[in-house]
Structure formats: structure tokens, C-alpha cells
mmCIF file of C-alpha atoms in Angstrom:
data_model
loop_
_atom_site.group_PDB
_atom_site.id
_atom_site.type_symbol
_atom_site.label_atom_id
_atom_site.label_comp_id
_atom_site.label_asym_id
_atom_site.label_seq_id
_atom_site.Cartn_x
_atom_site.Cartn_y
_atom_site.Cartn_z
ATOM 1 C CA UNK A 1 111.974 100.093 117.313
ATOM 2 C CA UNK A 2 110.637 101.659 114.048
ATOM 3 C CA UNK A 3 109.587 104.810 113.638
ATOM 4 C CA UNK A 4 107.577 106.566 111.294
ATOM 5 C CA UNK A 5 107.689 110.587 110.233
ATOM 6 C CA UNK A 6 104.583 112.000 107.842
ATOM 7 C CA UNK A 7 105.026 115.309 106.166
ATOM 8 C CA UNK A 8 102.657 117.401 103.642
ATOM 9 C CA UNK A 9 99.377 117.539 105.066
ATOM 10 C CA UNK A 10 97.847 121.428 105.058
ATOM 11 C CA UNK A 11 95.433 123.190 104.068
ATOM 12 C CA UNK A 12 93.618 122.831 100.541
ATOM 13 C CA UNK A 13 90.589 123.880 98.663
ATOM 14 C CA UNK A 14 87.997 121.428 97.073
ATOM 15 C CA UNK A 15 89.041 119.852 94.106
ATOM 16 C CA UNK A 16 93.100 120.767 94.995
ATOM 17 C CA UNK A 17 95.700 118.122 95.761
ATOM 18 C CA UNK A 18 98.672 117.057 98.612
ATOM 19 C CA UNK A 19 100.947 114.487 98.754
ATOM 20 C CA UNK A 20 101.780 113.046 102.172
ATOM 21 C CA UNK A 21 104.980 111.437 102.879
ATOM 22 C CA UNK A 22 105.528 108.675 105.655
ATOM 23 C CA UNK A 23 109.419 108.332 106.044
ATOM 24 C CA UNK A 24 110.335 105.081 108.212
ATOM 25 C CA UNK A 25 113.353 104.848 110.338
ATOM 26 C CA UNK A 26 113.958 101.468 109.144
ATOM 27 C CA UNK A 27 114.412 99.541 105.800
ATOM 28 C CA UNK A 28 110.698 99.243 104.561
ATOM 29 C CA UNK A 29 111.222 95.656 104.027
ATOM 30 C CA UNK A 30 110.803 94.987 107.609
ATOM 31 C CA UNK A 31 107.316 95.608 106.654
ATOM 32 C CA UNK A 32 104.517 93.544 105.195
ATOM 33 C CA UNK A 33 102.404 96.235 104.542
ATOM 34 C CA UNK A 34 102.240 100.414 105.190
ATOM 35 C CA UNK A 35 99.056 102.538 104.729
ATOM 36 C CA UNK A 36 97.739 105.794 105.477
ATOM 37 C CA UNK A 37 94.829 105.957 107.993
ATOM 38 C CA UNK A 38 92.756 108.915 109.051
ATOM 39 C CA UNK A 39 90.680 110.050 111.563
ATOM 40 C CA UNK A 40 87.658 113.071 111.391
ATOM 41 C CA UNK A 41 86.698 114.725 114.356
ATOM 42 C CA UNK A 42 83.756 112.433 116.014
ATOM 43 C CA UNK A 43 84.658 109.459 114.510
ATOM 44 C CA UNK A 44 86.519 106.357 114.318
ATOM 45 C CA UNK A 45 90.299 106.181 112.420
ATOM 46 C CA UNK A 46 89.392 104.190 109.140
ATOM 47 C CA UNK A 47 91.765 102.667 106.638
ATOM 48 C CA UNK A 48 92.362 105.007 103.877
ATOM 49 C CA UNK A 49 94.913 103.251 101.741
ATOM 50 C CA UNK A 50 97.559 100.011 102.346
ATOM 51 C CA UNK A 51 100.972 98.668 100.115
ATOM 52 C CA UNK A 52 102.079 95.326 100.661
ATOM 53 C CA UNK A 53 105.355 94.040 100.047
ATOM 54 C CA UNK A 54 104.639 93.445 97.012
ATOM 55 C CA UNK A 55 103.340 96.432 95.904
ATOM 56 C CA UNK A 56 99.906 95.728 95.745
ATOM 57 C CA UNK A 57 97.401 98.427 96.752
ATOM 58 C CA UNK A 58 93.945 98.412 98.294
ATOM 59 C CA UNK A 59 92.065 101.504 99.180
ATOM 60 C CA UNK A 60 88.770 102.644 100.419
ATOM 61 C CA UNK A 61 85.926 102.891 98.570
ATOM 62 C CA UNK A 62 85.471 106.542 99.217
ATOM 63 C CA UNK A 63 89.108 107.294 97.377
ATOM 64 C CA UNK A 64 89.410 104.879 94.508
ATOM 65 C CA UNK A 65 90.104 106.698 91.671
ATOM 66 C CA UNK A 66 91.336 109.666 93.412
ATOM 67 C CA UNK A 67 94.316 108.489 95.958
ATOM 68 C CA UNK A 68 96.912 106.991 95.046
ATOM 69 C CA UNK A 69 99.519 105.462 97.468
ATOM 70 C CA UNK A 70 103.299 103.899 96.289
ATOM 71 C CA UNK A 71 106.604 103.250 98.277
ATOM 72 C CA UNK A 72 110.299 104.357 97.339
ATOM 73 C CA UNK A 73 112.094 101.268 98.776
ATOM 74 C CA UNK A 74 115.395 103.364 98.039
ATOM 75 C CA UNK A 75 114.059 105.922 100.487
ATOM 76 C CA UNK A 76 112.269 103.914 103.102
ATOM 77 C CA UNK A 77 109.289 106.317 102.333
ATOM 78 C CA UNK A 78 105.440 105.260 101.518
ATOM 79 C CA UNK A 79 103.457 108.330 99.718
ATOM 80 C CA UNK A 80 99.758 109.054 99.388
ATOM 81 C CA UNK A 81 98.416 111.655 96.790
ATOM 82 C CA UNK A 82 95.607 112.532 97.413
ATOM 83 C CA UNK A 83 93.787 114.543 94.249
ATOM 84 C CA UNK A 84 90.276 115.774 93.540
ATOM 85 C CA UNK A 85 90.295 116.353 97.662
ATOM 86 C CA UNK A 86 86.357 116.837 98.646
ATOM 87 C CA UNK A 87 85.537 118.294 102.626
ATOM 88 C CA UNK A 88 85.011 114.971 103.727
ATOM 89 C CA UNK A 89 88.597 113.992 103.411
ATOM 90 C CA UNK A 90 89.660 116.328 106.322
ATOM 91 C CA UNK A 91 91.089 114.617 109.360
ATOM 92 C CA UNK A 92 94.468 113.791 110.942
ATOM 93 C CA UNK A 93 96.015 110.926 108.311
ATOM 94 C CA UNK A 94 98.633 108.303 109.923
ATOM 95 C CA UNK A 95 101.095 106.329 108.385
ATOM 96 C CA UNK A 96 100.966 102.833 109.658
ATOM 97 C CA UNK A 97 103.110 99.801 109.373
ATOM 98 C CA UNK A 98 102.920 96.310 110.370
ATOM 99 C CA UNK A 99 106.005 93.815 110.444
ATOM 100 C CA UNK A 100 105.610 90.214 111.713
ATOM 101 C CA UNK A 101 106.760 89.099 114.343
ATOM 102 C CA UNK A 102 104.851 85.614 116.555
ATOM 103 C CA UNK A 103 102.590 85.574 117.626
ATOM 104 C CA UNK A 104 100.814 88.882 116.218
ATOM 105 C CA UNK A 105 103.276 91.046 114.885
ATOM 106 C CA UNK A 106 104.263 94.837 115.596
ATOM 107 C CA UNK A 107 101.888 98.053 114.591
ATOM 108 C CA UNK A 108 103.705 101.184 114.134
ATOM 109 C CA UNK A 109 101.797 104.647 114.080
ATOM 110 C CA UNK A 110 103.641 108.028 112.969
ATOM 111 C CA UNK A 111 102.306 111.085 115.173
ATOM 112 C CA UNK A 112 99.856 112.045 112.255
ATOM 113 C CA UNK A 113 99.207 115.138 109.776
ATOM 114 C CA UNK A 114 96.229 117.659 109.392
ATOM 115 C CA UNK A 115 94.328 117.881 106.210
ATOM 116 C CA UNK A 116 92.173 120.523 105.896
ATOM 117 C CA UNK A 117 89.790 120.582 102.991
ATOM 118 C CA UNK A 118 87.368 123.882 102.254
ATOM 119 C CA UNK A 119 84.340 123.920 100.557
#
């Protein structure tokens, strides 16, 4: 059973930066893709940003250009730095994996970080 540990998230004024850090108790290979999620109070979690094996990288609109996730392999750890941070960016972000498995695979969730942005 995997399990995932984020660290980093705090408190930050507009415009400032964090990096998170999602380390994995298992070889990240297991995994065919990690990503950061996040949730606001009142609504639903949304997908923030996602690595695939392959290193490929998708993120949502509302970060491009600003976030930027990568993976150490060597350290089992996926980052997300999150720059130019704007109020609206404030939740509780989750690292998330998935590894395949039939017939629909596993979903792993790490206990989840506060970011706090200020205006």
C-alpha cells in the first residue's frame, strides 16, 4: 500500500511563491501518473496539475504559466511550484497517484497541505 507525504504549503502574500513536495513511500514508477489537486472551501477538489510516466505535464487553465510541477525519480518525490500565487489559489492541495492495476487501477491521496494566499 502506497503512501503519499506533502510538505511546504503555508502562508504567502499575492504575487509570492511555495513549493510543495509529495514524497511517495514507493518507487514512483509504480505510477502512471501523480498530480497535485486542491480543494477551496465550498467547492469541489479540481485537478491542479498531473506528470505521467513520461514526464509529460498537463495543468489547469487557471495555472499555466505560473505552476510548474516535475518528479525526482531518484527521490520518489513529485513537486509543484507554485509562483505569481493570486487569493484564488488558497485551498488544501493533495498529491495524488494512480498505478494500474485490472480492472481500474489504485488512487492514492496524501492527507493534504494548506495554502493560504493574502490579498
Amino acid at each position: 500500500q502506497a503512501q503519499l507525504v506533502e510538505s511546504g504549503g503555508g502562508l504567502v502574500q499575492s504575487g509570492g511563491s511555495l513549493r510543495l513536495s509529495c514524497a511517495a513511500s514507493v518507487n514512483v514508477f509504480t505510477f502512471t501518473r501523480m498530480g497535485w489537486h486542491r480543494q477551496a472551501p465550498g467547492k469541489a477538489r479540481e485537478l491542479v496539475a498531473e506528470i505521467s510516466i513520461d514526464d509529460s505535464a498537463d495543468y489547469a487553465d487557471s495555472v499555466k504559466g505560473r505552476f510548474n510541477i516535475s518528479k525526482d525519480n531518484a527521490k520518489n518525490t513529485v513537486y509543484l511550484q507554485m509562483n505569481r500565487l493570486k487569493p484564488d489559489d488558497t485551498g488544501v492541495y493533495y498529491c495524488h497517484a494512480h498505478s494500474p492495476s485490472w480492472p481500474t487501477g489504485n488512487d492514492y491521496w496524501g492527507q493534504g497541505t494548506q495554502v493560504t494566499v493574502s490579498s
